[in-house]
């Protein structure tokens, strides 16, 4: 794309903004929004207070002007002086108009505006929307006004008044002295009552004048003397449900407000809310869609990357950027450090450490990729909705809010993943000339009739960030497509309408404030490469409403109504060791200037979006046709779509498409069902399937149907897995999470398994075995930490109980044959059996499991042929006896041979690893006559430091490279079986107190010779 074409597109984006802004100021100001079809203002729905789609956002404070000021400031850096002066004049006039309506934020006469004193308005609004649009818009505009954010050629001329404060004289006669900052502080103060909860999670709504009288259970309404709520205040049905994004995405605006005003409450409360959400994350490592602000319990078990969770992850990453270059607050005001650290689960210093927020993003991103992302084997990578607690798939739709995610990935350096996700979004826009609110990847159509597009900016935001990172002209043509489609479908004589149904083109009579704040702003910045914001070398971020924010090292105290006291010297946070460098732009492919246009998976995204099923549009109707004759921002290309859906975006010139190019082979994941026959007396009842921690226990296999899918090869704990795997993704109609397991008792499986069936073959694990040990109760974990709490009968549980043992040996250990089969199989078997706390038993012992790995090599001996030990009964007592009861525990057995009595009189020998080879340890065991009471098994206890380079708790299979020898150097006639366990000193101590030991072998299931990773035979 030539420079002249880019400049022309930038001018068109500018005209698009002014067409909306000028009509808002003409037909709607000082109301909140514009109705572009009827040329009327849109305000709060006073007749229907429950109309939250309107009333949550529109607070009766001229929202569109507040939201538009930063776009005017961006336009004030135009390439020509005339355009700069026009935009700067509009910006300064807009500030003056806002102050005229709402005062200057002071307590004196100047603080009274035509409409209100500050934001003293009887408006019940949503906290989140008011923060990101109102507070964020005012703060960002203030930073442009005082020069913290750049405007080309603008040097604020400051003058000193008689009281010593500074002000800036503007050409329109207005003196700016921090009015926007004081108004932002006024608005922020009116939101603070919502934070009066026991959980630290703010209530979703607040009245700007009256606070939160409708939340009767708030600590704000408790009687300080008697510790009770006022009798007249009763629960009135007001919803206390908020969402992770709404409660956790206040960090950027409130921290900026605290740093500029010196009032630490905003920063600390927003941090407390963020960590209060994060500490309640589900077992999947993700946050849910809905949570109750009063109880802290999840009200919705859905999780995804779109609506209700999106900006939580966005603000985790952006908080790291914003906080890294500015001092951390040291004064906690009315909220002590313990309140913040309790929500975080750590120290208050850690809460203020930018690295901790980046850690949240990294952990969340890993969990998203593990549970929500479907890779290339699903036609083209995309994200689904899953269960917060199990990770099981819950829905397969994409929502337009989720289109922000490629932009966030780009900012964090994951450009390849961002490119893949953005391709699907672009294909969907090419299909609908907009993004439907919700679209199903499963059916290929609009989901549940949610086909509107209200001018959302997320897709063009990601396009902007990807272009800045890659400089690929493909993204310029995507932006061109978006702009032309908006002009063709959304233009009205009074502004820009939303699209009520992207399939029919029906329009809605509302121009959302974010269309002016974000959509047009990102188009302008996309087409203006030399804009100062595109070259600003500073830790600034765009808020989720598109407002640039930066934390100055020195707050502008002269712009406050009063100066607060500051305690302590702030410290500058360092970047730390986890700082990353963004990858370089991808190299250009031969015969094309666009790496994206040359990608082999370009048409995979088109296939998933079903573009190849779309008919060619010969002609398109638009109200722009009658308007295009004399309007500079409209051309015939705006109303004609040349696409025949063979390539996208439809504005992409053919010269960017490589000639004779071919796409990569489209892969599909093999899936099949295994259905077991119904026994004559076997009926599949609700009790046949029982949910336990980490999976489902199958009590009857009669009539069971297992939905199988080929699993993606994954790295486990940093160790790559090379084997192909199948995974049970559904049992009957129950979806399974990626980490969930299916437990089937050996006897249950034997009822229906045909040894000759290639789809369901039971195979003994030759590398892993479990040691079953009876120990005294005082050596085990306390009752509250035993397996009694493992049983989970509800998938909507708010937490996952932790199993705590006396030894870290209960960790996954890899082996050659199947690294996916870890010791959890036995632990979860216990979980499936125990309902209540273990009671004191007649034997006085409790039964425990240790995973063990067998050796390999010429010196390896087969394990004794003994019957498998049984697990505990319902009370936790041992069931059945263990075969060995004489156990001798010693050191590493390297320096001298053992006494003859040890192998003769003891059935089990426990030694520590290290000091010499495994073969030398066995050679120091004297010969002994075989009997049922003599040595049957040697157990080597390993330590974590012996497995350098492996994840904690993992073991390498021991190698006995030579045949076993006797102390005399002769070949041992009867080699001694050996196994190795982890855990170090703690495990060693458990064996010292053990009174019985047995073996339990492991089994896996294979389908057509391929292991089923999550089906465990117990």
mmCIF file with all atom_site columns, C-alpha atoms in Angstrom, residues 752-918:
data_model
loop_
_atom_site.group_PDB
_atom_site.id
_atom_site.type_symbol
_atom_site.label_atom_id
_atom_site.label_alt_id
_atom_site.label_comp_id
_atom_site.label_asym_id
_atom_site.label_entity_id
_atom_site.label_seq_id
_atom_site.pdbx_PDB_ins_code
_atom_site.Cartn_x
_atom_site.Cartn_y
_atom_site.Cartn_z
_atom_site.occupancy
_atom_site.B_iso_or_equiv
_atom_site.pdbx_formal_charge
_atom_site.auth_seq_id
_atom_site.auth_comp_id
_atom_site.auth_asym_id
_atom_site.auth_atom_id
_atom_site.pdbx_PDB_model_num
ATOM 1   C CA . UNK A 1 752 ? -17.276 -56.105 29.208 1.00 0.00 ? 752 UNK A CA 1
ATOM 2   C CA . UNK A 1 753 ? -13.724 -56.014 27.856 1.00 0.00 ? 753 UNK A CA 1
ATOM 3   C CA . UNK A 1 754 ? -12.997 -58.504 25.127 1.00 0.00 ? 754 UNK A CA 1
ATOM 4   C CA . UNK A 1 755 ? -9.275  -59.361 25.159 1.00 0.00 ? 755 UNK A CA 1
ATOM 5   C CA . UNK A 1 756 ? -9.375  -59.490 21.366 1.00 0.00 ? 756 UNK A CA 1
ATOM 6   C CA . UNK A 1 757 ? -11.062 -56.110 20.892 1.00 0.00 ? 757 UNK A CA 1
ATOM 7   C CA . UNK A 1 758 ? -8.449  -53.781 19.283 1.00 0.00 ? 758 UNK A CA 1
ATOM 8   C CA . UNK A 1 759 ? -10.420 -50.677 20.321 1.00 0.00 ? 759 UNK A CA 1
ATOM 9   C CA . UNK A 1 760 ? -10.328 -51.439 24.037 1.00 0.00 ? 760 UNK A CA 1
ATOM 10  C CA . UNK A 1 761 ? -7.325  -53.447 25.188 1.00 0.00 ? 761 UNK A CA 1
ATOM 11  C CA . UNK A 1 762 ? -6.094  -53.573 28.767 1.00 0.00 ? 762 UNK A CA 1
ATOM 12  C CA . UNK A 1 763 ? -2.305  -53.379 29.076 1.00 0.00 ? 763 UNK A CA 1
ATOM 13  C CA . UNK A 1 764 ? -0.215  -53.734 32.215 1.00 0.00 ? 764 UNK A CA 1
ATOM 14  C CA . UNK A 1 765 ? 2.188   -50.901 32.868 1.00 0.00 ? 765 UNK A CA 1
ATOM 15  C CA . UNK A 1 766 ? 5.647   -52.474 33.037 1.00 0.00 ? 766 UNK A CA 1
ATOM 16  C CA . UNK A 1 767 ? 7.411   -49.370 34.345 1.00 0.00 ? 767 UNK A CA 1
ATOM 17  C CA . UNK A 1 768 ? 5.186   -47.995 37.108 1.00 0.00 ? 768 UNK A CA 1
ATOM 18  C CA . UNK A 1 769 ? 3.832   -49.666 40.200 1.00 0.00 ? 769 UNK A CA 1
ATOM 19  C CA . UNK A 1 770 ? 2.324   -48.395 43.433 1.00 0.00 ? 770 UNK A CA 1
ATOM 20  C CA . UNK A 1 771 ? 3.622   -49.346 46.853 1.00 0.00 ? 771 UNK A CA 1
ATOM 21  C CA . UNK A 1 772 ? 0.800   -49.827 49.350 1.00 0.00 ? 772 UNK A CA 1
ATOM 22  C CA . UNK A 1 773 ? 1.949   -49.109 52.891 1.00 0.00 ? 773 UNK A CA 1
ATOM 23  C CA . UNK A 1 774 ? 0.298   -49.368 56.281 1.00 0.00 ? 774 UNK A CA 1
ATOM 24  C CA . UNK A 1 775 ? 1.550   -46.667 58.640 1.00 0.00 ? 775 UNK A CA 1
ATOM 25  C CA . UNK A 1 776 ? 0.585   -45.275 61.987 1.00 0.00 ? 776 UNK A CA 1
ATOM 26  C CA . UNK A 1 777 ? -2.003  -42.437 61.843 1.00 0.00 ? 777 UNK A CA 1
ATOM 27  C CA . UNK A 1 778 ? 0.241   -39.799 63.438 1.00 0.00 ? 778 UNK A CA 1
ATOM 28  C CA . UNK A 1 779 ? 2.588   -39.962 60.477 1.00 0.00 ? 779 UNK A CA 1
ATOM 29  C CA . UNK A 1 780 ? -0.122  -39.215 58.004 1.00 0.00 ? 780 UNK A CA 1
ATOM 30  C CA . UNK A 1 781 ? -1.665  -35.859 57.325 1.00 0.00 ? 781 UNK A CA 1
ATOM 31  C CA . UNK A 1 782 ? -4.232  -34.471 59.733 1.00 0.00 ? 782 UNK A CA 1
ATOM 32  C CA . UNK A 1 783 ? -7.848  -35.433 59.274 1.00 0.00 ? 783 UNK A CA 1
ATOM 33  C CA . UNK A 1 784 ? -8.756  -32.201 57.583 1.00 0.00 ? 784 UNK A CA 1
ATOM 34  C CA . UNK A 1 785 ? -6.118  -32.890 54.934 1.00 0.00 ? 785 UNK A CA 1
ATOM 35  C CA . UNK A 1 786 ? -6.819  -36.547 54.267 1.00 0.00 ? 786 UNK A CA 1
ATOM 36  C CA . UNK A 1 787 ? -8.760  -38.024 51.428 1.00 0.00 ? 787 UNK A CA 1
ATOM 37  C CA . UNK A 1 788 ? -12.020 -37.450 53.275 1.00 0.00 ? 788 UNK A CA 1
ATOM 38  C CA . UNK A 1 789 ? -12.557 -34.142 51.520 1.00 0.00 ? 789 UNK A CA 1
ATOM 39  C CA . UNK A 1 790 ? -11.664 -35.365 48.071 1.00 0.00 ? 790 UNK A CA 1
ATOM 40  C CA . UNK A 1 791 ? -15.148 -36.469 47.193 1.00 0.00 ? 791 UNK A CA 1
ATOM 41  C CA . UNK A 1 792 ? -16.869 -33.829 45.099 1.00 0.00 ? 792 UNK A CA 1
ATOM 42  C CA . UNK A 1 793 ? -20.537 -34.303 44.327 1.00 0.00 ? 793 UNK A CA 1
ATOM 43  C CA . UNK A 1 794 ? -21.012 -30.860 42.789 1.00 0.00 ? 794 UNK A CA 1
ATOM 44  C CA . UNK A 1 795 ? -19.367 -29.495 39.658 1.00 0.00 ? 795 UNK A CA 1
ATOM 45  C CA . UNK A 1 796 ? -20.103 -25.977 40.887 1.00 0.00 ? 796 UNK A CA 1
ATOM 46  C CA . UNK A 1 797 ? -17.920 -26.215 43.953 1.00 0.00 ? 797 UNK A CA 1
ATOM 47  C CA . UNK A 1 798 ? -16.087 -23.002 44.686 1.00 0.00 ? 798 UNK A CA 1
ATOM 48  C CA . UNK A 1 799 ? -12.822 -24.651 45.569 1.00 0.00 ? 799 UNK A CA 1
ATOM 49  C CA . UNK A 1 800 ? -10.847 -27.798 45.035 1.00 0.00 ? 800 UNK A CA 1
ATOM 50  C CA . UNK A 1 801 ? -9.691  -29.512 48.230 1.00 0.00 ? 801 UNK A CA 1
ATOM 51  C CA . UNK A 1 802 ? -5.972  -30.018 48.476 1.00 0.00 ? 802 UNK A CA 1
ATOM 52  C CA . UNK A 1 803 ? -4.528  -33.395 49.416 1.00 0.00 ? 803 UNK A CA 1
ATOM 53  C CA . UNK A 1 804 ? -1.582  -32.990 51.759 1.00 0.00 ? 804 UNK A CA 1
ATOM 54  C CA . UNK A 1 805 ? 0.723   -35.893 52.568 1.00 0.00 ? 805 UNK A CA 1
ATOM 55  C CA . UNK A 1 806 ? 3.736   -36.329 54.752 1.00 0.00 ? 806 UNK A CA 1
ATOM 56  C CA . UNK A 1 807 ? 5.985   -36.950 51.787 1.00 0.00 ? 807 UNK A CA 1
ATOM 57  C CA . UNK A 1 808 ? 6.568   -35.121 48.508 1.00 0.00 ? 808 UNK A CA 1
ATOM 58  C CA . UNK A 1 809 ? 6.987   -38.507 46.900 1.00 0.00 ? 809 UNK A CA 1
ATOM 59  C CA . UNK A 1 810 ? 3.412   -38.144 45.741 1.00 0.00 ? 810 UNK A CA 1
ATOM 60  C CA . UNK A 1 811 ? 4.483   -36.372 42.577 1.00 0.00 ? 811 UNK A CA 1
ATOM 61  C CA . UNK A 1 812 ? 4.267   -37.431 38.965 1.00 0.00 ? 812 UNK A CA 1
ATOM 62  C CA . UNK A 1 813 ? 7.197   -39.532 37.831 1.00 0.00 ? 813 UNK A CA 1
ATOM 63  C CA . UNK A 1 814 ? 7.850   -40.142 34.151 1.00 0.00 ? 814 UNK A CA 1
ATOM 64  C CA . UNK A 1 815 ? 8.783   -43.424 32.576 1.00 0.00 ? 815 UNK A CA 1
ATOM 65  C CA . UNK A 1 816 ? 9.530   -44.739 29.133 1.00 0.00 ? 816 UNK A CA 1
ATOM 66  C CA . UNK A 1 817 ? 6.275   -46.465 28.311 1.00 0.00 ? 817 UNK A CA 1
ATOM 67  C CA . UNK A 1 818 ? 3.702   -43.904 29.347 1.00 0.00 ? 818 UNK A CA 1
ATOM 68  C CA . UNK A 1 819 ? 4.593   -40.634 31.040 1.00 0.00 ? 819 UNK A CA 1
ATOM 69  C CA . UNK A 1 820 ? 0.929   -39.701 31.178 1.00 0.00 ? 820 UNK A CA 1
ATOM 70  C CA . UNK A 1 821 ? 0.129   -42.401 33.772 1.00 0.00 ? 821 UNK A CA 1
ATOM 71  C CA . UNK A 1 822 ? 1.143   -40.795 37.017 1.00 0.00 ? 822 UNK A CA 1
ATOM 72  C CA . UNK A 1 823 ? 0.509   -41.819 40.550 1.00 0.00 ? 823 UNK A CA 1
ATOM 73  C CA . UNK A 1 824 ? -2.753  -39.840 40.601 1.00 0.00 ? 824 UNK A CA 1
ATOM 74  C CA . UNK A 1 825 ? -4.615  -42.926 39.497 1.00 0.00 ? 825 UNK A CA 1
ATOM 75  C CA . UNK A 1 826 ? -4.311  -44.469 42.927 1.00 0.00 ? 826 UNK A CA 1
ATOM 76  C CA . UNK A 1 827 ? -4.864  -41.285 44.849 1.00 0.00 ? 827 UNK A CA 1
ATOM 77  C CA . UNK A 1 828 ? -8.033  -40.618 42.934 1.00 0.00 ? 828 UNK A CA 1
ATOM 78  C CA . UNK A 1 829 ? -9.142  -44.189 43.457 1.00 0.00 ? 829 UNK A CA 1
ATOM 79  C CA . UNK A 1 830 ? -9.125  -43.423 47.153 1.00 0.00 ? 830 UNK A CA 1
ATOM 80  C CA . UNK A 1 831 ? -11.085 -40.260 46.402 1.00 0.00 ? 831 UNK A CA 1
ATOM 81  C CA . UNK A 1 832 ? -13.723 -42.315 44.661 1.00 0.00 ? 832 UNK A CA 1
ATOM 82  C CA . UNK A 1 833 ? -14.189 -44.550 47.654 1.00 0.00 ? 833 UNK A CA 1
ATOM 83  C CA . UNK A 1 834 ? -14.026 -42.351 50.733 1.00 0.00 ? 834 UNK A CA 1
ATOM 84  C CA . UNK A 1 835 ? -16.914 -40.120 51.770 1.00 0.00 ? 835 UNK A CA 1
ATOM 85  C CA . UNK A 1 836 ? -16.188 -39.311 55.393 1.00 0.00 ? 836 UNK A CA 1
ATOM 86  C CA . UNK A 1 837 ? -13.228 -38.528 57.592 1.00 0.00 ? 837 UNK A CA 1
ATOM 87  C CA . UNK A 1 838 ? -11.151 -41.576 58.416 1.00 0.00 ? 838 UNK A CA 1
ATOM 88  C CA . UNK A 1 839 ? -12.109 -42.981 61.773 1.00 0.00 ? 839 UNK A CA 1
ATOM 89  C CA . UNK A 1 840 ? -9.872  -44.682 64.248 1.00 0.00 ? 840 UNK A CA 1
ATOM 90  C CA . UNK A 1 841 ? -9.460  -48.261 63.129 1.00 0.00 ? 841 UNK A CA 1
ATOM 91  C CA . UNK A 1 842 ? -9.138  -51.492 65.045 1.00 0.00 ? 842 UNK A CA 1
ATOM 92  C CA . UNK A 1 843 ? -5.687  -52.031 63.552 1.00 0.00 ? 843 UNK A CA 1
ATOM 93  C CA . UNK A 1 844 ? -4.526  -48.531 64.395 1.00 0.00 ? 844 UNK A CA 1
ATOM 94  C CA . UNK A 1 845 ? -3.059  -48.072 60.908 1.00 0.00 ? 845 UNK A CA 1
ATOM 95  C CA . UNK A 1 846 ? -3.927  -46.110 57.811 1.00 0.00 ? 846 UNK A CA 1
ATOM 96  C CA . UNK A 1 847 ? -3.151  -47.208 54.273 1.00 0.00 ? 847 UNK A CA 1
ATOM 97  C CA . UNK A 1 848 ? -1.120  -45.020 51.915 1.00 0.00 ? 848 UNK A CA 1
ATOM 98  C CA . UNK A 1 849 ? 0.263   -45.220 48.383 1.00 0.00 ? 849 UNK A CA 1
ATOM 99  C CA . UNK A 1 850 ? 3.668   -44.342 46.976 1.00 0.00 ? 850 UNK A CA 1
ATOM 100 C CA . UNK A 1 851 ? 4.318   -44.352 43.217 1.00 0.00 ? 851 UNK A CA 1
ATOM 101 C CA . UNK A 1 852 ? 7.424   -46.312 42.293 1.00 0.00 ? 852 UNK A CA 1
ATOM 102 C CA . UNK A 1 853 ? 9.350   -46.776 39.079 1.00 0.00 ? 853 UNK A CA 1
ATOM 103 C CA . UNK A 1 854 ? 11.046  -50.031 38.082 1.00 0.00 ? 854 UNK A CA 1
ATOM 104 C CA . UNK A 1 855 ? 14.583  -50.220 36.668 1.00 0.00 ? 855 UNK A CA 1
ATOM 105 C CA . UNK A 1 856 ? 15.647  -51.180 33.212 1.00 0.00 ? 856 UNK A CA 1
ATOM 106 C CA . UNK A 1 857 ? 18.762  -52.876 31.880 1.00 0.00 ? 857 UNK A CA 1
ATOM 107 C CA . UNK A 1 858 ? 20.468  -56.253 32.149 1.00 0.00 ? 858 UNK A CA 1
ATOM 108 C CA . UNK A 1 859 ? 20.352  -56.227 35.953 1.00 0.00 ? 859 UNK A CA 1
ATOM 109 C CA . UNK A 1 860 ? 16.628  -55.542 36.266 1.00 0.00 ? 860 UNK A CA 1
ATOM 110 C CA . UNK A 1 861 ? 14.608  -58.317 37.875 1.00 0.00 ? 861 UNK A CA 1
ATOM 111 C CA . UNK A 1 862 ? 10.835  -58.867 37.594 1.00 0.00 ? 862 UNK A CA 1
ATOM 112 C CA . UNK A 1 863 ? 8.721   -57.896 40.562 1.00 0.00 ? 863 UNK A CA 1
ATOM 113 C CA . UNK A 1 864 ? 7.518   -60.646 42.874 1.00 0.00 ? 864 UNK A CA 1
ATOM 114 C CA . UNK A 1 865 ? 4.369   -62.371 41.675 1.00 0.00 ? 865 UNK A CA 1
ATOM 115 C CA . UNK A 1 866 ? 2.120   -61.369 44.544 1.00 0.00 ? 866 UNK A CA 1
ATOM 116 C CA . UNK A 1 867 ? -1.556  -60.488 44.623 1.00 0.00 ? 867 UNK A CA 1
ATOM 117 C CA . UNK A 1 868 ? -2.407  -56.810 44.215 1.00 0.00 ? 868 UNK A CA 1
ATOM 118 C CA . UNK A 1 869 ? -2.987  -55.020 47.493 1.00 0.00 ? 869 UNK A CA 1
ATOM 119 C CA . UNK A 1 870 ? -6.374  -53.441 48.153 1.00 0.00 ? 870 UNK A CA 1
ATOM 120 C CA . UNK A 1 871 ? -7.160  -49.847 49.001 1.00 0.00 ? 871 UNK A CA 1
ATOM 121 C CA . UNK A 1 872 ? -8.818  -48.630 52.198 1.00 0.00 ? 872 UNK A CA 1
ATOM 122 C CA . UNK A 1 873 ? -12.449 -49.241 52.994 1.00 0.00 ? 873 UNK A CA 1
ATOM 123 C CA . UNK A 1 874 ? -15.092 -46.536 53.422 1.00 0.00 ? 874 UNK A CA 1
ATOM 124 C CA . UNK A 1 875 ? -13.745 -45.599 56.865 1.00 0.00 ? 875 UNK A CA 1
ATOM 125 C CA . UNK A 1 876 ? -10.149 -45.359 55.691 1.00 0.00 ? 876 UNK A CA 1
ATOM 126 C CA . UNK A 1 877 ? -9.130  -48.627 57.302 1.00 0.00 ? 877 UNK A CA 1
ATOM 127 C CA . UNK A 1 878 ? -6.910  -51.093 55.450 1.00 0.00 ? 878 UNK A CA 1
ATOM 128 C CA . UNK A 1 879 ? -8.757  -53.762 53.496 1.00 0.00 ? 879 UNK A CA 1
ATOM 129 C CA . UNK A 1 880 ? -7.077  -57.116 53.399 1.00 0.00 ? 880 UNK A CA 1
ATOM 130 C CA . UNK A 1 881 ? -3.595  -57.882 54.513 1.00 0.00 ? 881 UNK A CA 1
ATOM 131 C CA . UNK A 1 882 ? -0.322  -56.838 52.972 1.00 0.00 ? 882 UNK A CA 1
ATOM 132 C CA . UNK A 1 883 ? 2.151   -59.506 51.997 1.00 0.00 ? 883 UNK A CA 1
ATOM 133 C CA . UNK A 1 884 ? 5.274   -58.070 53.657 1.00 0.00 ? 884 UNK A CA 1
ATOM 134 C CA . UNK A 1 885 ? 5.657   -56.887 57.227 1.00 0.00 ? 885 UNK A CA 1
ATOM 135 C CA . UNK A 1 886 ? 9.384   -57.102 57.957 1.00 0.00 ? 886 UNK A CA 1
ATOM 136 C CA . UNK A 1 887 ? 11.012  -53.880 56.686 1.00 0.00 ? 887 UNK A CA 1
ATOM 137 C CA . UNK A 1 888 ? 14.629  -52.818 57.214 1.00 0.00 ? 888 UNK A CA 1
ATOM 138 C CA . UNK A 1 889 ? 15.634  -49.192 56.612 1.00 0.00 ? 889 UNK A CA 1
ATOM 139 C CA . UNK A 1 890 ? 19.276  -48.191 56.223 1.00 0.00 ? 890 UNK A CA 1
ATOM 140 C CA . UNK A 1 891 ? 21.525  -45.604 54.520 1.00 0.00 ? 891 UNK A CA 1
ATOM 141 C CA . UNK A 1 892 ? 22.849  -45.614 50.942 1.00 0.00 ? 892 UNK A CA 1
ATOM 142 C CA . UNK A 1 893 ? 24.428  -49.070 51.405 1.00 0.00 ? 893 UNK A CA 1
ATOM 143 C CA . UNK A 1 894 ? 27.599  -48.080 49.614 1.00 0.00 ? 894 UNK A CA 1
ATOM 144 C CA . UNK A 1 895 ? 30.434  -48.338 52.149 1.00 0.00 ? 895 UNK A CA 1
ATOM 145 C CA . UNK A 1 896 ? 30.088  -51.890 53.436 1.00 0.00 ? 896 UNK A CA 1
ATOM 146 C CA . UNK A 1 897 ? 28.091  -55.027 52.996 1.00 0.00 ? 897 UNK A CA 1
ATOM 147 C CA . UNK A 1 898 ? 24.997  -55.565 55.070 1.00 0.00 ? 898 UNK A CA 1
ATOM 148 C CA . UNK A 1 899 ? 24.870  -58.127 57.851 1.00 0.00 ? 899 UNK A CA 1
ATOM 149 C CA . UNK A 1 900 ? 23.697  -61.533 56.655 1.00 0.00 ? 900 UNK A CA 1
ATOM 150 C CA . UNK A 1 901 ? 20.693  -61.330 58.951 1.00 0.00 ? 901 UNK A CA 1
ATOM 151 C CA . UNK A 1 902 ? 19.208  -58.357 57.103 1.00 0.00 ? 902 UNK A CA 1
ATOM 152 C CA . UNK A 1 903 ? 18.249  -60.069 53.810 1.00 0.00 ? 903 UNK A CA 1
ATOM 153 C CA . UNK A 1 904 ? 17.579  -63.347 55.604 1.00 0.00 ? 904 UNK A CA 1
ATOM 154 C CA . UNK A 1 905 ? 15.117  -61.975 58.143 1.00 0.00 ? 905 UNK A CA 1
ATOM 155 C CA . UNK A 1 906 ? 13.580  -58.953 56.328 1.00 0.00 ? 906 UNK A CA 1
ATOM 156 C CA . UNK A 1 907 ? 11.257  -58.979 53.337 1.00 0.00 ? 907 UNK A CA 1
ATOM 157 C CA . UNK A 1 908 ? 11.828  -55.356 52.291 1.00 0.00 ? 908 UNK A CA 1
ATOM 158 C CA . UNK A 1 909 ? 15.049  -53.332 52.301 1.00 0.00 ? 909 UNK A CA 1
ATOM 159 C CA . UNK A 1 910 ? 14.874  -49.520 52.042 1.00 0.00 ? 910 UNK A CA 1
ATOM 160 C CA . UNK A 1 911 ? 18.051  -47.609 51.095 1.00 0.00 ? 911 UNK A CA 1
ATOM 161 C CA . UNK A 1 912 ? 18.802  -44.070 49.970 1.00 0.00 ? 912 UNK A CA 1
ATOM 162 C CA . UNK A 1 913 ? 20.019  -42.998 46.569 1.00 0.00 ? 913 UNK A CA 1
ATOM 163 C CA . UNK A 1 914 ? 23.504  -41.618 45.953 1.00 0.00 ? 914 UNK A CA 1
ATOM 164 C CA . UNK A 1 915 ? 27.045  -42.424 46.993 1.00 0.00 ? 915 UNK A CA 1
ATOM 165 C CA . UNK A 1 916 ? 27.517  -45.227 44.454 1.00 0.00 ? 916 UNK A CA 1
ATOM 166 C CA . UNK A 1 917 ? 25.777  -46.919 41.541 1.00 0.00 ? 917 UNK A CA 1
ATOM 167 C CA . UNK A 1 918 ? 22.577  -48.906 41.834 1.00 0.00 ? 918 UNK A CA 1
#
